Structures are given as structure tokens and as C-alpha cells.
CSV table of C-alpha atoms in Angstrom, one decimal:
chain,number,residue,atom,x,y,z
J,1,MET,CA,17.2,-138.4,61.9
J,2,PRO,CA,18.1,-137.0,58.1
J,3,LEU,CA,20.2,-134.2,58.1
J,4,ASN,CA,17.5,-132.0,55.9
J,5,HIS,CA,13.8,-131.7,56.3
J,6,PRO,CA,11.7,-133.4,54.9
J,7,GLY,CA,14.7,-136.5,54.4
J,8,LYS,CA,12.9,-137.8,50.7
J,9,TRP,CA,12.4,-135.5,47.6
J,10,LYS,CA,11.5,-136.3,44.4
J,11,PHE,CA,14.4,-134.8,42.6
J,12,MET,CA,18.2,-134.0,43.8
J,13,ILE,CA,19.8,-131.1,41.7
J,14,SER,CA,23.8,-131.2,41.1
J,15,TYR,CA,24.8,-128.6,39.6
J,16,VAL,CA,27.9,-126.0,39.9
J,17,GLN,CA,26.6,-122.3,41.4
J,18,ALA,CA,28.9,-120.2,39.5
J,19,ASP,CA,27.4,-122.2,36.2
J,20,SER,CA,24.1,-122.7,36.8
J,21,ILE,CA,22.5,-120.9,39.9
J,22,ALA,CA,19.8,-119.6,38.0
J,23,GLU,CA,18.4,-122.6,36.5
J,24,ALA,CA,19.0,-124.8,39.3
J,25,LEU,CA,16.7,-121.9,41.5
J,26,SER,CA,14.3,-121.9,38.9
J,27,LEU,CA,13.9,-125.3,38.2
J,28,SER,CA,13.6,-125.6,42.1
J,29,PHE,CA,10.8,-123.5,41.8
J,30,GLU,CA,9.1,-124.9,38.7
J,31,LEU,CA,9.2,-128.5,40.1
J,32,GLY,CA,8.1,-127.9,43.8
J,33,ARG,CA,10.4,-126.0,46.3
J,34,ASP,CA,10.0,-128.9,48.8
J,35,ASP,CA,10.0,-131.7,46.3
J,36,CYS,CA,13.7,-130.5,45.4
J,37,TRP,CA,17.1,-130.8,47.4
J,38,LEU,CA,19.2,-128.2,46.2
J,39,ASP,CA,22.2,-127.1,48.4
J,40,ASN,CA,21.1,-123.6,48.5
J,41,ASN,CA,17.6,-124.3,50.3
J,42,MET,CA,19.3,-126.3,52.7
J,43,ASP,CA,20.4,-125.7,56.1
J,44,ASP,CA,23.0,-129.0,55.8
J,45,LYS,CA,25.0,-128.6,53.1
J,46,SER,CA,27.9,-131.1,54.0
J,47,GLU,CA,29.2,-133.7,51.9
J,48,ALA,CA,27.4,-136.4,54.1
J,49,ALA,CA,24.3,-134.4,53.4
J,50,MET,CA,24.6,-134.6,49.6
J,51,LYS,CA,24.7,-138.4,49.6
J,52,GLU,CA,21.8,-138.8,51.6
J,53,ALA,CA,20.1,-136.3,49.1
J,54,VAL,CA,21.2,-138.9,46.6
J,55,ALA,CA,20.2,-141.7,48.0
J,56,ASN,CA,16.4,-140.3,49.4
J,57,SER,CA,15.7,-139.0,46.0
J,58,ASP,CA,13.5,-140.5,43.3
J,59,ILE,CA,15.6,-138.5,40.3
J,60,PHE,CA,18.8,-137.3,40.1
J,61,LEU,CA,18.9,-134.2,38.0
J,62,CYS,CA,22.2,-132.7,36.8
J,63,LEU,CA,22.7,-129.4,35.3
J,64,LEU,CA,25.3,-129.8,32.8
J,65,SER,CA,28.1,-126.8,32.6
J,66,PRO,CA,31.8,-125.9,31.5
J,67,GLY,CA,32.9,-126.6,35.0
J,68,TYR,CA,30.2,-129.7,35.8
J,69,MET,CA,32.8,-132.3,35.1
J,70,LYS,CA,35.9,-130.4,36.8
J,71,SER,CA,33.9,-130.7,40.1
J,72,ALA,CA,34.9,-132.9,42.6
J,73,TYR,CA,31.6,-132.7,44.3
J,74,CYS,CA,29.3,-133.3,41.3
J,75,LYS,CA,31.7,-136.1,40.1
J,76,LYS,CA,31.0,-137.3,43.7
J,77,GLU,CA,26.9,-136.8,43.4
J,78,VAL,CA,27.1,-138.5,40.2
J,79,LEU,CA,28.4,-141.9,41.2
J,80,TRP,CA,26.6,-142.2,44.0
J,81,ALA,CA,23.4,-141.9,41.8
J,82,GLN,CA,24.8,-144.5,39.8
J,83,GLU,CA,25.7,-146.3,43.4
J,84,PHE,CA,22.2,-146.1,44.4
J,85,LYS,CA,21.0,-146.5,41.0
J,86,ARG,CA,19.0,-143.7,41.4
J,87,PRO,CA,17.1,-142.7,37.6
J,88,ILE,CA,19.5,-139.9,36.0
J,89,VAL,CA,17.5,-136.8,33.7
J,90,SER,CA,20.5,-134.2,32.5
J,91,ALA,CA,19.8,-130.8,31.5
J,92,TYR,CA,21.8,-127.6,31.3
J,93,ALA,CA,21.9,-124.0,30.3
J,94,ALA,CA,20.9,-122.8,26.4
J,95,LYS,CA,24.1,-120.7,27.0
J,96,TYR,CA,26.5,-124.0,26.9
J,97,ASN,CA,27.5,-126.5,24.4
J,98,VAL,CA,26.5,-129.4,25.7
J,99,GLY,CA,29.0,-131.6,23.5
J,100,ALA,CA,32.3,-130.0,24.7
J,101,ILE,CA,30.9,-130.4,27.9
J,102,LEU,CA,30.4,-133.9,27.6
J,103,LYS,CA,33.7,-134.5,25.1
J,104,GLU,CA,35.2,-133.1,28.4
J,105,ALA,CA,34.2,-135.9,30.9
J,106,PRO,CA,36.4,-138.4,32.5
J,107,SER,CA,36.6,-141.9,31.8
J,108,GLU,CA,33.9,-142.5,34.4
J,109,LEU,CA,31.7,-140.1,33.6
J,110,ALA,CA,31.7,-140.7,30.2
J,111,TRP,CA,28.3,-142.5,29.9
J,112,LEU,CA,26.3,-139.4,30.9
J,113,SER,CA,27.1,-138.6,27.0
J,114,ALA,CA,23.8,-141.8,26.3
J,115,ILE,CA,21.5,-139.4,28.5
J,116,ASP,CA,19.6,-136.8,26.3
J,117,SER,CA,20.1,-133.4,28.0
J,118,LYS,CA,17.1,-131.1,28.1
J,119,LYS,CA,17.9,-127.8,26.9
J,120,LEU,CA,17.0,-124.4,29.2
J,121,ASP,CA,16.8,-121.2,27.9
J,122,LEU,CA,15.8,-118.4,30.6
J,123,SER,CA,15.9,-116.0,27.7
J,124,ASP,CA,12.7,-117.1,27.0
J,125,LYS,CA,9.6,-117.9,29.6
J,126,GLU,CA,7.9,-119.9,27.2
J,127,MET,CA,10.9,-122.2,25.9
J,128,PHE,CA,12.2,-122.4,29.3
J,129,ASN,CA,9.1,-123.9,29.9
J,130,VAL,CA,9.0,-126.2,27.5
J,131,GLY,CA,12.2,-127.4,29.1
J,132,VAL,CA,10.6,-128.0,32.3
J,133,THR,CA,8.2,-130.7,30.3
J,134,LYS,CA,10.8,-132.3,28.5
J,135,ILE,CA,12.9,-132.7,32.5
J,136,LYS,CA,9.4,-134.2,34.0
J,137,ARG,CA,8.4,-136.3,31.1
J,138,ALA,CA,11.9,-137.4,31.1
J,139,ALA,CA,11.9,-138.5,34.6
J,140,GLN,CA,8.3,-139.9,34.5
J,141,VAL,CA,10.0,-142.4,31.4
J,142,ALA,CA,13.5,-142.2,33.8
J,143,GLN,CA,11.5,-144.5,36.8
J,144,LEU,CA,9.6,-146.9,34.0
J,145,PRO,CA,11.0,-150.6,33.3
J,146,PRO,CA,13.1,-150.7,30.6
J,147,ALA,CA,11.1,-152.3,28.1
J,148,VAL,CA,8.0,-150.1,28.8
J,149,ALA,CA,10.9,-146.7,29.2
J,150,ALA,CA,12.0,-147.7,25.5
J,151,GLN,CA,8.1,-148.0,24.3
J,152,THR,CA,6.8,-145.1,26.0
J,153,THR,CA,10.0,-143.1,24.8
J,154,SER,CA,9.4,-143.7,20.9
J,155,ALA,CA,5.9,-142.9,21.3
J,156,SER,CA,6.7,-139.6,22.9
J,157,ALA,CA,9.2,-138.6,20.6
J,158,ALA,CA,7.1,-138.8,17.4
J,159,ALA,CA,3.6,-137.2,18.9
J,160,LEU,CA,6.4,-134.4,20.3
J,161,GLU,CA,8.1,-134.3,16.8
J,162,PHE,CA,4.1,-134.2,15.1
J,163,ASN,CA,3.5,-131.4,17.3
J,164,MET,CA,6.3,-129.5,17.2
J,165,SER,CA,5.6,-129.1,13.3
J,166,ASN,CA,2.5,-128.2,14.0
J,167,MET,CA,3.8,-125.2,16.6
J,168,VAL,CA,5.6,-123.9,13.3
J,169,LYS,CA,2.6,-124.1,10.9
J,170,GLY,CA,0.7,-122.5,14.0
J,171,SER,CA,2.9,-119.5,14.2
J,172,SER,CA,3.2,-119.3,10.4
J,173,CYS,CA,-0.8,-119.3,10.0
J,174,ARG,CA,-1.3,-116.5,12.8
J,175,ALA,CA,1.4,-114.5,10.9
J,176,LYS,CA,-0.3,-114.4,7.6
J,177,GLY,CA,-3.4,-113.2,10.1
J,178,HIS,CA,-5.5,-116.7,9.6
J,179,ILE,CA,-7.4,-117.4,12.6
J,180,LEU,CA,-7.5,-120.8,14.6
J,181,THR,CA,-10.6,-121.9,15.7
J,182,PRO,CA,-11.4,-125.1,18.3
J,183,ARG,CA,-12.6,-127.9,16.5
J,184,GLY,CA,-13.9,-130.9,18.5
J,185,LYS,CA,-13.1,-129.5,22.1
J,186,VAL,CA,-13.1,-132.8,24.7
J,187,ASP,CA,-10.8,-132.9,27.1
J,188,SER,CA,-7.1,-133.7,26.7
J,189,ASN,CA,-6.5,-136.8,27.9
J,190,TRP,CA,-4.9,-140.5,27.1
J,191,LYS,CA,-7.7,-143.1,27.6
J,192,CYS,CA,-6.9,-146.9,28.4
J,193,THR,CA,-9.2,-149.1,26.3
J,194,GLY,CA,-9.0,-152.1,29.0
J,195,ARG,CA,-9.9,-150.2,31.9
J,196,LYS,CA,-11.8,-147.7,30.6
J,197,GLU,CA,-10.4,-145.0,32.7
J,198,PHE,CA,-8.9,-141.4,31.7
J,199,LYS,CA,-5.5,-140.6,32.4
J,200,ASN,CA,-4.3,-136.8,31.7
J,201,GLY,CA,-1.8,-136.2,28.8
J,202,CYS,CA,-1.2,-134.6,25.6
J,203,LEU,CA,0.5,-135.9,22.2
J,204,GLY,CA,3.5,-133.8,23.2
J,205,THR,CA,3.5,-135.1,26.6
J,206,GLY,CA,3.0,-139.1,26.0
J,207,ILE,CA,2.0,-141.4,28.2
J,208,LYS,CA,2.4,-141.0,32.1
J,209,VAL,CA,4.1,-143.0,34.2
J,210,ASP,CA,1.2,-144.2,36.3
J,211,ASP,CA,-0.5,-146.0,32.9
J,212,ALA,CA,2.8,-147.7,33.2
J,213,LYS,CA,1.2,-151.2,34.5
J,214,ASP,CA,-1.4,-151.2,31.6
J,215,GLN,CA,1.6,-150.8,29.2
J,216,MET,CA,2.8,-153.9,30.5
J,217,LYS,CA,-0.4,-155.8,30.3
J,218,GLY,CA,-0.2,-154.9,26.8
J,219,GLN,CA,-3.6,-152.6,26.6
J,220,LYS,CA,-3.8,-149.7,24.7
J,221,PHE,CA,-4.0,-146.1,24.3
J,222,TRP,CA,-5.5,-143.7,22.0
J,223,ALA,CA,-6.0,-139.9,22.3
J,224,GLN,CA,-8.9,-137.3,22.6
J,225,ILE,CA,-7.3,-133.9,22.4
J,226,PRO,CA,-8.6,-130.4,21.9
J,227,ARG,CA,-7.5,-128.9,19.0
J,228,TYR,CA,-7.3,-126.1,16.9
J,229,GLN,CA,-7.9,-125.5,13.1
J,230,CYS,CA,-7.1,-123.3,10.9
J,231,ALA,CA,-9.9,-121.9,8.2
J,232,GLU,CA,-7.6,-121.5,5.3
J,233,CYS,CA,-4.7,-124.2,5.8
J,234,ASP,CA,-5.4,-128.1,6.1
J,235,TYR,CA,-4.1,-129.0,9.5
J,236,ASP,CA,-5.3,-129.6,13.1
J,237,LEU,CA,-3.5,-128.3,16.2
J,238,CYS,CA,-2.9,-129.4,19.7
J,239,GLU,CA,-4.4,-127.0,21.8
J,240,LYS,CA,-2.0,-127.4,24.7
J,241,CYS,CA,1.0,-127.0,21.7
J,242,TYR,CA,-1.2,-124.0,20.4
J,243,MET,CA,-1.1,-122.1,23.7
J,244,ALA,CA,2.6,-123.2,24.5
J,245,HIS,CA,3.5,-121.6,21.4
J,246,PRO,CA,5.6,-118.2,22.2
J,247,GLY,CA,3.5,-116.7,20.0
J,248,TYR,CA,0.4,-117.4,21.6
J,249,ASN,CA,-1.5,-114.4,23.0
């Protein structure tokens, strides 16, 4: 009988309440309350319940903060995640200096600095959503076989850099009063050339975890992406990134 219902979760959120309660609650809402183990939502908040949550969650999500490395409970949770070989995703509130936080890590947690931590900015809804998307993508990649994860991370990073660049251009265009019009709009998908089956995705989010088996077979993917074109500037903009831009209305 699990200590908390349902006994298995997608995410175990590890955090310090005094530092990151707002981010933790917002994340549990965005990721799905029933899919997240968050002490604030649990009947049993005991140490045994925390350990159960780490062991029975797909992803260990730690919210780094000034008090995180000093918390005995957070330290235990991280070490449990390591013991149970749980994939770890790291995030932090925009108001904190994550570099300074990681410098305070005790020797047994120093390896956390090797994990790319995702910034969460609650002062800007659009930027917070970008942070949530990055966490979801990191969670997908963290569950892939190492070789596939490395390939996917590299492809996603390059694609995201391309789209972020175009997002900036899109903002500049609109500031000049330029109009971005749809061009060649099709479903936003990655297509596996081996199975000829479409998977949801965007250049900014990369290849999804359910394509891992195809990647391991050496299958190639090509993208069909809704795009916008500026009538006066020579570039295209991915629809999802255009719509996610803070200036979109």
C-alpha cells in the first residue's frame, strides 16, 4: 500500500519551501498535479514518503535555491535519486544565481553542476512557459539511452538556437511594423523516413522520446513545420516560436 496516492508519479519535485514554493506549485500545475509528487499536495509528508516518491517517480526534478544545498532533506532526496538511478532534471528561479548556488554544493553533490539547469521566470508568463518546455524536453532526453540522448540533445540545441535567433528577428520586424504572413502552412511534425509515421514536434523541441527506437535503427527524420515569412525581411519563422514570443498577440 503506497504512502501517498497513486504511488507512482512522472515527477518528484524536490525544493525548499521558503525559497521556491511559488515555482514548485506552478510547475505541478503545468506538469499535471496528479503526475507530480509535491509535498504540499500530499497527505503523508514523512521522510519515508519522500523516499518512496523518489523511488517511484520517472524523473527527479530539483529546484535549486540558496537553501537547497543546506537542506538535509533535499540532500537525502538527491542521493536517493542517485541510488535509485532516477533521471535528474534541474531548474531554478530566475531571481537566483544558479552558479553561486552550485558552488555551495557539498562534495557528494558536486556532480549536480554537470546538469544544465533550466531557468523559471514567474515574472513573465511566456518566459515561464519556455522554462517548462525546456524541463519537459530535458525529462524526455534524460530517459533516453545515453547514445541516443547525446544525439538528440545536440540536434535540439542547434535547432533551438536557430529558432531563438528567428524569434529575435521576428520581434524586430514587428517593431518596424512589418507583417508576418503564413507561408506553406502544414502540420508541425517530425516524419520518420523508415516508418513514414508522423510524430508531434517542432524544431525548437527536437525529436520526441517515442522516436528513440527509430533513432537507434539509424532512421532519419525530416521536419514539416508551419512557418511565417516577413514580407520585407529575408527569413522564415517557426510558427510555434513566433506564437511563443513575448510580443505575440
